[in-house]
């Protein structure tokens, strides 16, 4: 069965950085695009970034463009989200996502940006 396990969240000061990881299993990772989403308290879940199966193409939500970088290591079945210059409004639970007939989600990892 598909499993997505996120890690790397935490408390960081404004302007700081974090790198999130998502280890995937239960499917052929190297043939599927992967995405990161986030959900802040009281808000809808929103797309953060997507990367194609081989990693050759990425896209980002406008508010994350230039600050966040999505990448993947197909040998490790892992997708990453490097987040720089974090802002308080980036505070959210971040989820790894696979779209394969249906949406699959990890358990999420909390990112809190606060001084």
PDB file of C-alpha atoms in Angstrom:
ATOM      1  CA  UNK A   1       0.000   0.000   0.000  1.00  0.00           C
ATOM      2  CA  UNK A   2       1.068   3.582  -0.610  1.00  0.00           C
ATOM      3  CA  UNK A   3       2.819   5.218   2.312  1.00  0.00           C
ATOM      4  CA  UNK A   4       4.112   8.761   2.522  1.00  0.00           C
ATOM      5  CA  UNK A   5       6.076   9.763   5.617  1.00  0.00           C
ATOM      6  CA  UNK A   6       7.033  13.409   6.101  1.00  0.00           C
ATOM      7  CA  UNK A   7       9.682  14.744   8.458  1.00  0.00           C
ATOM      8  CA  UNK A   8      11.752  17.845   9.056  1.00  0.00           C
ATOM      9  CA  UNK A   9       9.213  20.295  10.418  1.00  0.00           C
ATOM     10  CA  UNK A  10       9.742  22.375  13.511  1.00  0.00           C
ATOM     11  CA  UNK A  11       9.889  25.829  15.015  1.00  0.00           C
ATOM     12  CA  UNK A  12      11.991  28.380  13.161  1.00  0.00           C
ATOM     13  CA  UNK A  13      12.432  32.131  13.404  1.00  0.00           C
ATOM     14  CA  UNK A  14      11.349  34.434  10.577  1.00  0.00           C
ATOM     15  CA  UNK A  15      14.006  34.454   7.887  1.00  0.00           C
ATOM     16  CA  UNK A  16      15.143  30.971   8.787  1.00  0.00           C
ATOM     17  CA  UNK A  17      15.214  27.783   6.743  1.00  0.00           C
ATOM     18  CA  UNK A  18      13.939  24.231   6.969  1.00  0.00           C
ATOM     19  CA  UNK A  19      14.157  21.197   4.722  1.00  0.00           C
ATOM     20  CA  UNK A  20      11.241  18.820   4.687  1.00  0.00           C
ATOM     21  CA  UNK A  21      11.544  15.227   3.509  1.00  0.00           C
ATOM     22  CA  UNK A  22       8.939  12.725   2.387  1.00  0.00           C
ATOM     23  CA  UNK A  23       9.842   9.072   2.043  1.00  0.00           C
ATOM     24  CA  UNK A  24       7.497   7.144  -0.222  1.00  0.00           C
ATOM     25  CA  UNK A  25       6.782   3.432  -0.531  1.00  0.00           C
ATOM     26  CA  UNK A  26       4.233   1.072  -2.024  1.00  0.00           C
ATOM     27  CA  UNK A  27       4.439   2.320  -5.609  1.00  0.00           C
ATOM     28  CA  UNK A  28       7.010   2.995  -8.319  1.00  0.00           C
ATOM     29  CA  UNK A  29       8.228   6.350  -7.078  1.00  0.00           C
ATOM     30  CA  UNK A  30      10.352   7.202 -10.106  1.00  0.00           C
ATOM     31  CA  UNK A  31       7.375   7.184 -12.474  1.00  0.00           C
ATOM     32  CA  UNK A  32       5.115   9.572 -10.556  1.00  0.00           C
ATOM     33  CA  UNK A  33       5.007  13.312 -10.080  1.00  0.00           C
ATOM     34  CA  UNK A  34       4.956  14.390  -6.445  1.00  0.00           C
ATOM     35  CA  UNK A  35       3.688  17.487  -4.690  1.00  0.00           C
ATOM     36  CA  UNK A  36       3.822  19.329  -1.411  1.00  0.00           C
ATOM     37  CA  UNK A  37       0.709  20.969   0.017  1.00  0.00           C
ATOM     38  CA  UNK A  38       0.152  22.926   3.203  1.00  0.00           C
ATOM     39  CA  UNK A  39      -2.770  23.747   5.428  1.00  0.00           C
ATOM     40  CA  UNK A  40      -2.806  26.611   7.886  1.00  0.00           C
ATOM     41  CA  UNK A  41      -5.307  26.733  10.772  1.00  0.00           C
ATOM     42  CA  UNK A  42      -8.741  27.673   9.524  1.00  0.00           C
ATOM     43  CA  UNK A  43      -7.689  27.641   5.879  1.00  0.00           C
ATOM     44  CA  UNK A  44      -8.032  25.266   2.959  1.00  0.00           C
ATOM     45  CA  UNK A  45      -5.193  23.001   1.962  1.00  0.00           C
ATOM     46  CA  UNK A  46      -3.158  24.673  -0.774  1.00  0.00           C
ATOM     47  CA  UNK A  47      -0.626  23.496  -3.314  1.00  0.00           C
ATOM     48  CA  UNK A  48       2.949  24.503  -2.556  1.00  0.00           C
ATOM     49  CA  UNK A  49       4.974  22.857  -5.310  1.00  0.00           C
ATOM     50  CA  UNK A  50       5.028  19.970  -7.765  1.00  0.00           C
ATOM     51  CA  UNK A  51       7.879  18.058  -9.368  1.00  0.00           C
ATOM     52  CA  UNK A  52       7.703  15.719 -12.354  1.00  0.00           C
ATOM     53  CA  UNK A  53       8.727  12.082 -12.142  1.00  0.00           C
ATOM     54  CA  UNK A  54      12.322  12.576 -13.276  1.00  0.00           C
ATOM     55  CA  UNK A  55      12.643  15.930 -11.585  1.00  0.00           C
ATOM     56  CA  UNK A  56      13.067  17.835 -14.797  1.00  0.00           C
ATOM     57  CA  UNK A  57      10.215  20.241 -14.232  1.00  0.00           C
ATOM     58  CA  UNK A  58       8.871  21.993 -11.178  1.00  0.00           C
ATOM     59  CA  UNK A  59       6.204  24.538 -10.447  1.00  0.00           C
ATOM     60  CA  UNK A  60       5.343  26.607  -7.420  1.00  0.00           C
ATOM     61  CA  UNK A  61       2.555  28.630  -5.941  1.00  0.00           C
ATOM     62  CA  UNK A  62       3.205  32.306  -6.493  1.00  0.00           C
ATOM     63  CA  UNK A  63       3.807  33.099  -2.821  1.00  0.00           C
ATOM     64  CA  UNK A  64       6.519  30.429  -2.554  1.00  0.00           C
ATOM     65  CA  UNK A  65       8.288  31.143  -5.834  1.00  0.00           C
ATOM     66  CA  UNK A  66      11.914  32.015  -5.215  1.00  0.00           C
ATOM     67  CA  UNK A  67      11.865  30.961  -1.559  1.00  0.00           C
ATOM     68  CA  UNK A  68      10.979  27.256  -1.765  1.00  0.00           C
ATOM     69  CA  UNK A  69      12.650  24.534  -3.819  1.00  0.00           C
ATOM     70  CA  UNK A  70      11.185  21.105  -4.457  1.00  0.00           C
ATOM     71  CA  UNK A  71      13.536  18.292  -5.414  1.00  0.00           C
ATOM     72  CA  UNK A  72      13.644  14.518  -5.395  1.00  0.00           C
ATOM     73  CA  UNK A  73      16.033  11.600  -5.151  1.00  0.00           C
ATOM     74  CA  UNK A  74      14.510   8.664  -6.980  1.00  0.00           C
ATOM     75  CA  UNK A  75      17.194   6.323  -5.653  1.00  0.00           C
ATOM     76  CA  UNK A  76      15.975   7.083  -2.127  1.00  0.00           C
ATOM     77  CA  UNK A  77      12.235   7.326  -2.940  1.00  0.00           C
ATOM     78  CA  UNK A  78      12.316  10.743  -1.325  1.00  0.00           C
ATOM     79  CA  UNK A  79      10.977  14.160  -2.228  1.00  0.00           C
ATOM     80  CA  UNK A  80      12.253  17.273  -0.482  1.00  0.00           C
ATOM     81  CA  UNK A  81      11.069  20.808   0.124  1.00  0.00           C
ATOM     82  CA  UNK A  82      13.760  23.335   0.922  1.00  0.00           C
ATOM     83  CA  UNK A  83      12.196  26.408   2.482  1.00  0.00           C
ATOM     84  CA  UNK A  84      14.212  29.604   2.845  1.00  0.00           C
ATOM     85  CA  UNK A  85      13.383  33.070   4.145  1.00  0.00           C
ATOM     86  CA  UNK A  86      10.443  31.680   6.058  1.00  0.00           C
ATOM     87  CA  UNK A  87       7.673  34.022   7.102  1.00  0.00           C
ATOM     88  CA  UNK A  88       5.062  33.737   9.851  1.00  0.00           C
ATOM     89  CA  UNK A  89       2.418  33.174   7.177  1.00  0.00           C
ATOM     90  CA  UNK A  90       4.242  29.986   6.149  1.00  0.00           C
ATOM     91  CA  UNK A  91       3.123  28.437   9.437  1.00  0.00           C
ATOM     92  CA  UNK A  92       1.111  25.342   8.502  1.00  0.00           C
ATOM     93  CA  UNK A  93       1.062  21.590   8.407  1.00  0.00           C
ATOM     94  CA  UNK A  94       2.928  20.490   5.298  1.00  0.00           C
ATOM     95  CA  UNK A  95       1.796  17.369   3.452  1.00  0.00           C
ATOM     96  CA  UNK A  96       3.399  15.186   0.824  1.00  0.00           C
ATOM     97  CA  UNK A  97       0.992  14.218  -1.979  1.00  0.00           C
ATOM     98  CA  UNK A  98       0.750  11.562  -4.661  1.00  0.00           C
ATOM     99  CA  UNK A  99      -1.989  11.681  -7.279  1.00  0.00           C
ATOM    100  CA  UNK A 100      -2.493   8.106  -8.505  1.00  0.00           C
ATOM    101  CA  UNK A 101      -6.161   7.541  -9.355  1.00  0.00           C
ATOM    102  CA  UNK A 102      -6.877   9.145  -5.980  1.00  0.00           C
ATOM    103  CA  UNK A 103      -4.992  11.503  -3.710  1.00  0.00           C
ATOM    104  CA  UNK A 104      -2.626   9.966  -1.200  1.00  0.00           C
ATOM    105  CA  UNK A 105      -1.408  12.011   1.758  1.00  0.00           C
ATOM    106  CA  UNK A 106       1.166  11.641   4.444  1.00  0.00           C
ATOM    107  CA  UNK A 107       0.471  12.423   8.086  1.00  0.00           C
ATOM    108  CA  UNK A 108       1.918  15.910   7.711  1.00  0.00           C
ATOM    109  CA  UNK A 109       4.693  17.766   9.468  1.00  0.00           C
ATOM    110  CA  UNK A 110       4.145  20.970  11.422  1.00  0.00           C
ATOM    111  CA  UNK A 111       6.107  24.063  10.456  1.00  0.00           C
ATOM    112  CA  UNK A 112       5.869  27.021  12.816  1.00  0.00           C
ATOM    113  CA  UNK A 113       7.533  30.319  11.957  1.00  0.00           C
ATOM    114  CA  UNK A 114       7.669  32.597  14.973  1.00  0.00           C
ATOM    115  CA  UNK A 115      10.059  34.752  16.927  1.00  0.00           C
TER     116      UNK A 115
END
